Coordinates of C-alpha atoms and ligand atoms in Angstrom, one line a residue:
M6 CA -2.5 1.4 3.6
L7 CA -5.5 0.7 1.4
D8 CA -6.6 -2.5 -0.2
E9 CA -5.0 -5.9 0.4
H10 CA -5.1 -8.0 -2.7
E11 CA -3.0 -9.9 -5.1
H12 CA -2.1 -7.5 -7.9
S13 CA -0.8 -8.0 -11.4
L14 CA 1.7 -5.6 -12.8
R15 CA 0.8 -4.5 -16.3
G16 CA 0.6 -7.7 -18.2
V17 CA 2.1 -9.5 -15.2
E18 CA 0.4 -11.0 -12.2
T19 CA 0.8 -8.7 -10.5
S20 CA 17.0 -3.4 12.3
E21 CA 19.9 -3.8 12.2
H22 CA 22.5 -4.9 9.8
N23 CA 22.7 -8.6 10.6
P24 CA 25.0 -10.8 8.5
D25 CA 24.1 -13.8 10.6
L26 CA 20.6 -14.0 9.3
C27 CA 21.2 -16.9 7.1
G28 CA 20.0 -20.5 7.0
P29 CA 22.4 -23.4 6.2
E30 CA 21.5 -23.6 2.5
G31 CA 21.4 -19.8 2.2
T32 CA 24.2 -17.5 1.2
V33 CA 24.8 -14.2 3.0
Y34 CA 24.9 -11.3 0.6
S35 CA 27.0 -8.5 2.1
V36 CA 26.4 -5.0 1.0
D37 CA 28.9 -3.7 -1.5
P38 CA 29.1 0.1 -2.1
L39 CA 26.2 0.9 -4.4
K40 CA 27.3 0.9 -7.9
V41 CA 25.1 1.6 -10.9
A42 CA 24.7 -1.7 -12.5
A43 CA 25.5 -1.8 -16.3
K44 CA 22.4 -1.2 -18.4
N45 CA 21.2 -4.1 -20.5
H46 CA 23.2 -6.6 -18.4
P47 CA 23.6 -9.8 -20.4
L48 CA 22.4 -11.9 -17.5
V49 CA 19.2 -10.0 -17.2
A50 CA 18.5 -8.8 -20.8
G51 CA 15.8 -10.9 -22.5
T52 CA 14.7 -12.5 -19.2
K53 CA 10.9 -13.1 -19.2
V54 CA 9.7 -11.9 -15.9
H55 CA 6.4 -12.5 -14.1
L56 CA 6.0 -10.3 -11.1
L57 CA 3.2 -11.1 -8.5
T58 CA 2.5 -8.6 -5.8
F59 CA 0.6 -9.3 -2.5
G60 CA -0.4 -6.6 -0.1
C61 CA -0.6 -2.8 0.1
Q62 CA 0.3 0.1 -2.2
M63 CA 3.8 0.3 -0.7
N64 CA 4.3 -3.2 -2.1
K65 CA 2.9 -2.2 -5.4
Y66 CA 5.3 0.8 -5.6
D67 CA 8.2 -1.5 -4.8
S68 CA 7.2 -4.0 -7.4
E69 CA 6.8 -1.2 -10.0
M70 CA 10.3 0.2 -9.1
V71 CA 12.0 -3.3 -9.2
A72 CA 10.2 -3.9 -12.6
G73 CA 11.5 -0.5 -13.7
L74 CA 15.1 -1.5 -12.7
L75 CA 14.8 -4.9 -14.6
G76 CA 13.1 -3.3 -17.6
E77 CA 16.0 -0.8 -17.9
R78 CA 18.3 -3.8 -18.1
G79 CA 16.4 -5.4 -20.9
A80 CA 14.0 -7.8 -19.1
A81 CA 10.6 -8.4 -20.7
F82 CA 7.4 -8.9 -18.7
V83 CA 4.9 -11.7 -19.4
E84 CA 1.3 -12.3 -18.4
N85 CA 1.5 -16.1 -18.0
P86 CA 3.8 -17.4 -15.2
E87 CA 4.3 -20.5 -17.3
D88 CA 6.1 -18.4 -20.0
A89 CA 8.4 -16.7 -17.4
G90 CA 12.1 -17.6 -16.8
L91 CA 11.9 -15.5 -13.6
L92 CA 9.0 -15.5 -11.2
I93 CA 9.1 -12.8 -8.5
M94 CA 6.8 -12.7 -5.6
N95 CA 6.5 -9.5 -3.6
T96 CA 5.1 -10.6 -0.3
C97 CA 3.0 -9.2 2.6
S98 CA 3.2 -10.2 6.3
V99 CA 0.4 -8.1 7.7
R100 CA -2.0 -11.0 8.1
G101 CA -1.6 -14.8 8.2
H102 CA -3.5 -15.7 5.1
A103 CA -1.4 -13.4 2.9
E104 CA 1.7 -15.4 4.0
D105 CA -0.2 -18.8 3.6
R106 CA -0.9 -17.9 -0.1
V107 CA 2.8 -17.5 -0.8
Y108 CA 3.8 -20.6 1.0
N109 CA 1.2 -22.6 -1.0
R110 CA 2.7 -21.2 -4.2
L111 CA 6.2 -22.0 -3.1
H112 CA 5.2 -25.6 -2.5
L113 CA 3.7 -25.8 -6.0
L114 CA 6.8 -24.4 -7.6
K115 CA 9.1 -27.3 -6.5
E116 CA 8.1 -29.6 -9.3
R117 CA 8.6 -26.9 -12.0
K118 CA 12.0 -26.1 -10.6
R119 CA 12.8 -29.9 -10.8
R120 CA 11.7 -29.9 -14.5
E121 CA 13.3 -26.6 -15.4
P122 CA 16.5 -26.0 -13.3
G123 CA 17.1 -22.7 -15.2
F124 CA 13.8 -21.2 -14.0
T125 CA 14.5 -18.6 -11.3
I126 CA 12.4 -18.0 -8.3
A127 CA 12.7 -14.9 -6.2
V128 CA 10.8 -13.8 -3.0
M129 CA 11.0 -10.2 -2.0
G130 CA 9.4 -7.8 0.5
C131 CA 8.0 -8.3 4.0
M132 CA 8.0 -12.1 4.2
A133 CA 11.5 -12.2 2.8
Q134 CA 12.6 -9.8 5.5
K135 CA 10.8 -11.5 8.3
E136 CA 11.0 -15.2 7.3
G137 CA 14.0 -15.2 4.9
E138 CA 16.0 -17.7 6.8
Q139 CA 13.0 -20.1 7.2
I140 CA 12.1 -19.8 3.5
A141 CA 15.7 -20.6 2.6
K142 CA 15.5 -23.7 4.8
K143 CA 12.1 -24.9 3.8
F144 CA 12.1 -24.0 0.1
P145 CA 15.7 -24.6 -1.1
W146 CA 14.4 -24.4 -4.7
V147 CA 14.0 -20.6 -4.2
D148 CA 17.0 -18.8 -5.8
L149 CA 16.8 -15.3 -4.4
I150 CA 15.3 -13.8 -1.2
V151 CA 15.4 -10.0 -1.0
G152 CA 14.2 -8.1 2.1
T153 CA 12.5 -4.7 2.1
R154 CA 15.5 -2.5 2.4
M155 CA 17.6 -4.3 -0.3
L156 CA 15.1 -4.0 -3.2
D157 CA 17.2 -1.4 -5.0
E158 CA 19.9 -4.2 -5.3
F159 CA 17.6 -6.6 -6.9
P160 CA 19.2 -6.6 -10.4
R161 CA 22.7 -7.0 -9.1
L162 CA 21.6 -9.9 -6.8
L163 CA 19.9 -11.5 -9.8
E164 CA 23.0 -11.2 -11.8
R165 CA 24.9 -13.0 -8.9
V166 CA 22.4 -15.9 -9.0
R167 CA 22.9 -16.1 -12.7
E168 CA 26.7 -16.0 -12.3
G169 CA 26.4 -19.1 -10.2
T170 CA 26.5 -17.8 -6.6
P171 CA 25.1 -20.7 -4.4
T172 CA 21.4 -20.4 -3.8
P173 CA 19.1 -19.4 -2.1
L174 CA 20.9 -16.1 -2.0
L175 CA 19.6 -14.2 1.0
A176 CA 19.8 -10.5 1.1
I177 CA 17.9 -9.2 4.2
E178 CA 20.3 -6.7 5.7
T179 CA 18.6 -3.5 6.8
K180 CA 20.2 -0.6 5.1
P181 CA 19.0 2.9 6.3
D182 CA 17.3 3.6 3.0
V183 CA 16.4 2.2 -0.4
K184 CA 17.6 4.2 -3.4
F185 CA 16.1 3.5 -6.8
G186 CA 18.1 6.3 -8.4
E187 CA 16.6 7.7 -11.6
T188 CA 14.5 4.7 -12.4
V189 CA 11.0 5.4 -13.6
A190 CA 8.4 2.9 -12.2
R191 CA 7.0 0.4 -14.7
R192 CA 3.4 1.1 -13.8
E193 CA 0.1 -0.7 -14.0
N194 CA -1.8 2.6 -14.5
K195 CA -0.3 5.0 -17.1
F196 CA -1.8 8.1 -15.5
M197 CA -1.6 7.3 -11.8
A198 CA 1.6 6.5 -9.9
Y199 CA 2.5 5.6 -6.3
L200 CA 5.4 7.4 -4.8
T201 CA 6.9 6.2 -1.5
V202 CA 8.1 9.3 0.5
M203 CA 9.0 7.5 3.7
R204 CA 9.8 3.9 4.7
G205 CA 9.2 2.0 8.0
C206 CA 7.3 3.0 11.1
N207 CA 8.2 4.3 14.5
K208 CA 4.9 3.3 16.1
R209 CA 4.5 0.0 17.9
C210 CA 0.8 -0.8 17.5
T211 CA 0.7 -4.1 19.4
Y212 CA -1.0 -6.1 16.6
C213 CA 1.3 -4.9 13.8
V214 CA 4.3 -6.5 12.1
V215 CA 5.2 -3.6 9.9
P216 CA 7.8 -2.0 12.2
Y217 CA 9.6 -5.4 12.2
T218 CA 9.4 -6.0 8.5
R219 CA 10.0 -2.5 7.3
G220 CA 12.3 -1.1 10.0
P221 CA 12.3 2.4 11.5
E222 CA 11.0 5.4 9.8
V223 CA 13.1 7.1 7.2
S224 CA 11.9 10.0 5.1
R225 CA 13.2 10.8 1.7
R226 CA 14.4 14.3 1.0
I227 CA 12.0 16.7 -0.6
T228 CA 14.3 17.4 -3.6
D229 CA 14.5 13.7 -4.4
I230 CA 10.7 13.2 -4.1
V231 CA 10.1 16.2 -6.4
A232 CA 12.7 15.0 -8.9
E233 CA 11.0 11.5 -9.0
A234 CA 7.5 13.2 -9.4
R235 CA 8.9 15.3 -12.3
R236 CA 10.1 12.1 -14.0
L237 CA 6.8 10.5 -13.5
V238 CA 5.0 13.6 -15.0
A239 CA 7.4 13.5 -18.0
D240 CA 6.3 9.9 -18.4
G241 CA 2.6 10.8 -18.6
V242 CA 1.6 10.7 -15.0
L243 CA -1.3 13.0 -14.0
E244 CA -1.9 11.8 -10.4
I245 CA 0.5 10.8 -7.7
M246 CA -0.3 9.0 -4.5
L247 CA 2.2 9.6 -1.8
L248 CA 2.9 6.7 0.5
G249 CA 4.0 6.4 4.1
Q250 CA 2.9 4.3 7.1
T251 CA 2.2 7.4 9.2
I252 CA 2.5 10.0 6.5
D253 CA 1.8 12.9 8.9
T254 CA 5.2 12.4 10.5
Y255 CA 6.9 12.9 7.1
G256 CA 10.1 14.8 7.6
Y257 CA 10.4 14.6 11.4
D258 CA 13.6 12.6 11.0
L259 CA 15.0 15.1 8.5
G260 CA 14.5 18.0 10.9
G261 CA 14.2 21.6 9.8
D262 CA 10.9 22.7 8.2
N263 CA 10.4 19.4 6.4
T264 CA 6.7 18.6 6.8
L265 CA 4.0 16.9 4.8
W266 CA 2.4 20.3 4.0
K267 CA 5.8 21.7 2.7
L268 CA 6.1 18.6 0.5
L269 CA 2.6 19.1 -0.8
R270 CA 3.5 22.8 -1.6
E271 CA 6.5 21.8 -3.6
L272 CA 4.7 19.1 -5.5
H273 CA 1.8 21.4 -6.1
A274 CA 4.2 23.6 -8.1
I275 CA 5.0 20.9 -10.6
E276 CA 3.5 21.9 -14.0
G277 CA 1.6 19.1 -15.6
L278 CA 0.8 17.3 -12.3
K279 CA -3.0 17.4 -11.9
R280 CA -3.7 15.5 -8.7
I281 CA -1.9 14.7 -5.4
R282 CA -3.1 12.2 -2.8
F283 CA -1.3 10.8 0.3
I284 CA -1.9 7.9 2.6
T285 CA -1.9 6.7 5.5
S286 CA -2.8 9.3 8.2
H287 CA -2.5 8.5 11.9
P288 CA -5.2 10.1 14.1
E289 CA -2.6 11.1 16.8
E290 CA -0.3 12.7 14.3
C291 CA -2.7 14.5 11.9
R292 CA -2.3 18.3 12.2
E293 CA -4.8 21.1 11.5
E294 CA -2.2 22.7 9.3
L295 CA -2.5 19.8 6.9
F296 CA -6.2 20.3 6.4
S297 CA -5.8 24.1 5.8
T298 CA -3.1 23.3 3.2
M299 CA -5.3 20.7 1.6
H300 CA -8.0 23.3 1.3
E301 CA -5.7 26.1 0.0
L302 CA -4.1 23.8 -2.6
R303 CA -7.5 22.1 -3.5
D304 CA -7.0 22.5 -7.2
K305 CA -4.4 19.7 -7.0
V306 CA -4.5 18.2 -3.5
M307 CA -7.5 15.9 -3.4
P308 CA -10.0 16.0 -0.5
F309 CA -9.5 12.4 0.7
I310 CA -8.0 11.1 3.8
H311 CA -7.3 7.5 4.8
M312 CA -7.1 7.6 8.6
P313 CA -7.7 4.1 10.2
P314 CA -9.5 4.2 13.5
Q315 CA -9.0 0.4 14.0
S316 CA -11.5 0.5 16.8
G317 CA -14.1 2.8 18.4
S318 CA -13.5 1.6 21.9
D319 CA -11.0 3.4 24.2
R320 CA -10.3 0.1 26.0
M321 CA -9.3 -1.6 22.6
L322 CA -7.3 1.4 21.4
R323 CA -5.3 1.2 24.7
R324 CA -4.6 -2.5 24.1
M325 CA -3.6 -1.8 20.6
A326 CA -1.3 1.0 21.9
R327 CA -2.7 3.4 19.2
G328 CA -1.9 6.4 21.2
Y329 CA -5.3 8.1 20.9
R330 CA -8.9 7.9 22.1
R331 CA -12.1 7.8 20.3
E332 CA -12.7 11.5 21.2
R333 CA -9.4 12.5 19.6
Y334 CA -10.5 10.7 16.5
L335 CA -13.7 12.6 16.3
E336 CA -11.9 15.9 17.1
V337 CA -9.6 15.3 14.1
V338 CA -12.6 14.6 11.9
R339 CA -14.4 17.8 13.0
A340 CA -11.2 19.9 12.4
A341 CA -10.7 18.4 9.0
R342 CA -14.3 19.1 7.9
E343 CA -14.2 22.6 9.2
R344 CA -11.0 23.5 7.4
C345 CA -11.5 21.4 4.3
P346 CA -15.3 20.9 3.8
E347 CA -15.1 18.7 0.8
I348 CA -13.1 16.0 2.6
E349 CA -14.1 12.3 2.7
F350 CA -12.8 9.8 5.1
C351 CA -11.7 6.1 4.6
G352 CA -11.0 3.8 7.5
D353 CA -9.4 0.5 8.5
W354 CA -10.9 -1.6 11.3
I355 CA -9.7 -4.6 13.2
V356 CA -12.5 -6.8 14.6
G357 CA -11.9 -9.6 17.2
F358 CA -8.7 -8.1 18.7
S359 CA -7.7 -9.7 22.0
G360 CA -10.3 -9.1 24.7
E361 CA -12.8 -7.3 22.3
T362 CA -16.2 -7.6 24.0
D363 CA -19.6 -7.0 22.4
Q364 CA -19.6 -3.6 24.0
D365 CA -16.2 -2.8 22.5
F366 CA -17.5 -3.9 19.1
E367 CA -20.6 -1.7 19.5
A368 CA -18.3 1.2 20.0
S369 CA -16.7 0.5 16.5
L370 CA -20.2 0.5 15.0
T371 CA -21.2 3.7 16.5
L372 CA -17.9 5.4 15.6
M373 CA -18.3 4.3 12.0
E374 CA -21.8 5.8 11.9
E375 CA -20.8 9.0 13.7
V376 CA -18.0 9.7 11.3
G377 CA -19.8 8.7 8.1
F378 CA -16.8 7.1 6.3
Q379 CA -16.9 7.0 2.4
F380 CA -15.6 3.5 2.7
S381 CA -13.7 1.2 5.0
Y382 CA -11.5 -1.9 5.0
V383 CA -12.5 -4.3 7.7
F384 CA -10.0 -7.0 8.9
K385 CA -10.4 -9.9 11.3
Y386 CA -7.5 -9.9 13.8
S387 CA -4.7 -12.2 12.9
V388 CA -2.0 -12.8 15.4
R389 CA 1.5 -12.0 14.1
E390 CA 4.6 -13.6 15.4
G391 CA 7.0 -11.3 17.1
T392 CA 4.4 -8.6 17.8
P393 CA 3.6 -7.5 21.4
A394 CA 0.0 -8.7 20.9
Q395 CA 1.3 -12.3 20.4
N396 CA 1.5 -12.4 24.2
L397 CA -2.2 -11.5 24.6
D398 CA -4.9 -14.2 24.3
D399 CA -6.4 -14.4 20.8
D400 CA -9.6 -15.1 22.7
V401 CA -12.3 -13.9 20.3
P402 CA -13.6 -17.1 18.5
E403 CA -13.3 -17.2 14.8
E404 CA -17.2 -17.4 14.4
I405 CA -17.6 -14.2 16.4
K406 CA -14.7 -12.5 14.4
K407 CA -16.6 -13.5 11.1
E408 CA -19.9 -12.2 12.4
R409 CA -18.4 -8.8 13.6
H410 CA -16.6 -8.6 10.2
A411 CA -20.0 -9.1 8.4
R412 CA -21.8 -6.6 10.6
L413 CA -19.3 -3.8 10.3
T414 CA -19.0 -4.4 6.5
E415 CA -22.8 -4.3 6.1
L416 CA -22.9 -1.0 8.1
Q417 CA -20.3 0.5 5.9
E418 CA -22.1 -0.5 2.8
R419 CA -25.3 1.1 4.2
I420 CA -23.4 4.3 5.0
S421 CA -21.6 4.3 1.7
L422 CA -24.8 3.8 -0.2
Q423 CA -26.5 6.7 1.6
R424 CA -23.5 9.0 1.1
N425 CA -23.3 8.0 -2.6
Q426 CA -27.0 8.4 -3.2
A427 CA -26.8 12.0 -1.7
K428 CA -24.3 12.7 -4.6
I429 CA -27.0 12.0 -7.3
G430 CA -27.4 15.2 -9.4
R431 CA -24.0 16.5 -8.4
I432 CA -21.2 17.2 -10.9
E433 CA -17.9 15.4 -10.2
E434 CA -14.5 15.9 -11.8
V435 CA -13.2 12.5 -12.9
L436 CA -9.7 11.5 -14.1
V437 CA -10.5 8.9 -16.7
D438 CA -8.5 5.7 -16.2
G439 CA -9.7 3.6 -19.1
P440 CA -12.6 1.5 -20.5
S441 CA -14.8 -0.3 -18.0
K442 CA -13.8 -4.0 -17.5
H443 CA -17.4 -5.1 -18.0
D444 CA -18.6 -2.9 -20.8
S445 CA -16.2 -1.4 -23.4
S446 CA -18.6 1.4 -24.3
R447 CA -18.2 2.8 -20.8
L448 CA -15.3 4.4 -19.1
T449 CA -14.2 4.4 -15.5
G450 CA -12.3 6.9 -13.4
R451 CA -11.9 8.4 -9.9
T452 CA -13.6 11.5 -8.6
R453 CA -11.7 14.0 -6.4
S454 CA -12.5 12.0 -3.3
F455 CA -11.3 8.7 -4.8
Q456 CA -14.8 7.4 -5.6
L457 CA -15.1 5.1 -8.6
M458 CA -17.2 6.5 -11.4
H459 CA -18.6 4.7 -14.5
F460 CA -20.0 6.5 -17.5
P461 CA -20.5 6.2 -21.2
G462 CA -17.7 7.6 -23.2
T463 CA -15.2 7.1 -25.9
P464 CA -11.4 6.1 -25.6
E465 CA -10.0 9.5 -26.5
L466 CA -11.2 10.7 -23.1
V467 CA -8.7 8.3 -21.3
G468 CA -6.2 10.3 -19.4
Q469 CA -8.4 13.5 -19.3
I470 CA -10.1 15.1 -16.4
V471 CA -13.9 15.3 -17.3
R472 CA -17.1 16.6 -15.6
V473 CA -19.7 13.9 -15.0
K474 CA -23.2 14.3 -13.5
V475 CA -24.0 11.5 -11.1
T476 CA -27.2 9.7 -12.0
Q477 CA -26.9 6.4 -10.0
A478 CA -25.1 5.1 -6.9
T479 CA -24.1 1.8 -5.3
P480 CA -22.2 1.4 -2.1
L481 CA -18.9 1.0 -4.1
S482 CA -19.4 3.3 -7.1
L483 CA -21.1 6.1 -8.9
S484 CA -22.5 6.1 -12.4
G485 CA -23.2 9.2 -14.5
E486 CA -23.3 11.1 -17.7
L487 CA -20.7 13.4 -19.2
I488 CA -21.6 17.0 -19.3
Ligands
LIG3 N1 0.2 2.4 8.9 C1 -1.2 2.2 8.8 C2 -1.9 2.6 10.0 O1 -1.3 2.9 11.0 O2 -3.1 2.5 10.0 C3 -1.6 0.8 8.3 C4 -0.7 -0.3 8.1 S1 -1.2 -1.9 7.9 C5 -0.2 -2.4 6.6 C6 -2.8 -1.9 7.1 C7 -4.0 -2.3 7.9 O3 -3.9 -3.7 8.2 C8 -4.1 -1.6 9.3 O4 -4.6 -0.4 9.2 C9 -4.9 -2.6 10.1 O5 -6.2 -2.3 10.0 C10 -4.6 -3.9 9.4 N2 -3.8 -4.9 10.2 C11 -2.5 -4.7 10.6 N3 -2.1 -5.7 11.4 C12 -3.1 -6.6 11.5 C13 -3.4 -7.8 12.1 N4 -2.4 -8.4 12.9 N5 -4.5 -8.4 12.0 C14 -5.5 -7.8 11.2 N6 -5.4 -6.6 10.6 C15 -4.2 -6.0 10.7
LIG4 FE1 1.5 -0.7 11.9 FE2 0.7 1.1 13.7 FE3 2.9 1.6 12.2 FE4 0.5 1.6 11.1 S1 1.2 3.0 12.7 S2 2.3 0.6 10.3 S3 -0.6 0.0 12.2 S4 2.7 0.0 13.8

C-alpha cells in the first residue's frame, strides 16, 4: 500500500477462530450472529470520538467505515483528543516504529484513565489482531481491543463495554469476512474514497506480517462492491481507490469470471463516477489484460500503478520469497507501457534486508533508474516477529540501512524531478481537492497519474476536474495555470 503515516480523520486525528486468545484480564468476546445494531444506540449516541489512524490506506478505509458505523449511531467526532470520551487507535504492525508509537501513547493514557474512569480507550486493527493478548495484559486501562476481521462489530462491542462487560474486552476472532452493510464511510476527503475489494493476503513474503494480521485472501463480490461504489457516488464521491494487498488476484477465490478487469468494467459503468484507481499490484500476478483494459477504459481508469519491486537483486528477491525476478519486473513494465502508454509507476523498496550486500543494493539503484518510477516509498528493513525472516540474521547495520535509505531516496528524487520537469508545458487534467494548505489563494488536486498539482484558483472549482498547464516542477509536485 502507499504512504505510512499517522492520519487524522476529518476533524479527528486521524487464522483461525481462536477463542483461547485471551489474557487474564481480557474478556473473550464470542461471535454472535450478525444483527443490525439499533441506530442511535443510547450507549453510543452523543459519544465524542477521536479516531487516530496509523498505517496504510486499508487502515484508513477501516477507520472511515468504523467512523461511519459510529456516526450512524449518533457519535460525534472531535479534533482534540482531550475533548473525546472515546479514543480509538487504528494500528499498524508492518514496521516496528509504528507499533512503538502506539505503545508510547498507551503508556501516556494510563494517567488520564485514572483521572477519568469513564474515558474509553479502544485499540483496533493489525496490532490488536497480532498483540491483542499482550496489550490486554500490559495496558489493563484499555477497554476494547478489536482485531482486523471484527471491525464491523465495533459498535456492538462498544455497547458491551458501556453496559459493564469486564474490560479489556478482546475481540480478535478471525471471521472469514468483514461486512459493513450499507454504511457509508465518514471520509477525510469529500470527493475521493477508498474501497476495500479484498482482505488478507495469500503470499508469504518472508519479511511481511500482513498475512498473519489480516488473514487469508477473501474477495468481496462484485455486486457488493458496485453497490458500495454507488452509495459513495450518491454521497458526492468522484474518485474511488480500490484496495487489496495483491489486487491482481482479486476474484480468484470467488471463481468464475471474477477478475480485476471485470470489476473495473462494472465500476466504469457507474454514472457520476469520474475516476477509478487501484492498489497494490504484485509483479508476478499482473496480467497484460489489465493494461489493455486500463487503456480501453482510460476515460475513467487512471494510468497509475503501484507495483512494489522491493529489491532489484534476484538474490534478495529469492530471500524475500517474492516469487519473481528482476527481469520479470521489467517485462511487466514494458508490457504495461506498450498497452497503456500513459501509465506511471510507483514502487516500494526495502533496504537492508537480511544478507543485502553492496552489490544487491546497487541492483535496486539500477532497477529504479531503468524503470523510471514517478515516485517511491523506501523503507529500512524491520524484523517482524512471527515472520519467516525472523529466523534470518538482521545483519545489515543500522548505519548502512540509513545510508542506503538516503541514497535510494535521493535517486528517486532526482528521477522524479526529471520526469516532472519533462511535463512542463503539458496540459494535465486535475481533480481539485481543495485549497492549498500553505496558500489559500491556490488550489491543489491530483493529475490522472496521481501527481500532486498546485495552481491559483477559486473555491468554486473544488470537486471539479479542470485542465491545468504545467509551469513548474519539484520532485514531489507540479505547479501550473488553469487554462
Ligand atoms: N501488499 C503490498 C505488496 O506486496 O507490495 C504491500 C504491503 S505492506 C503493508 C507495504 C510495504 O511495506 C511493502 O511494500 C514493503 O515495502 C514494506 N514492508 C513490509 N514489511 C516490511 C518490513 N518488515 N520492514 C520494512 N518494510 C516492510
Ligand atoms: Fe505482505 Fe507480500 Fe502479501 Fe504484500 S504480497 S501483503 S508484502 S506478504
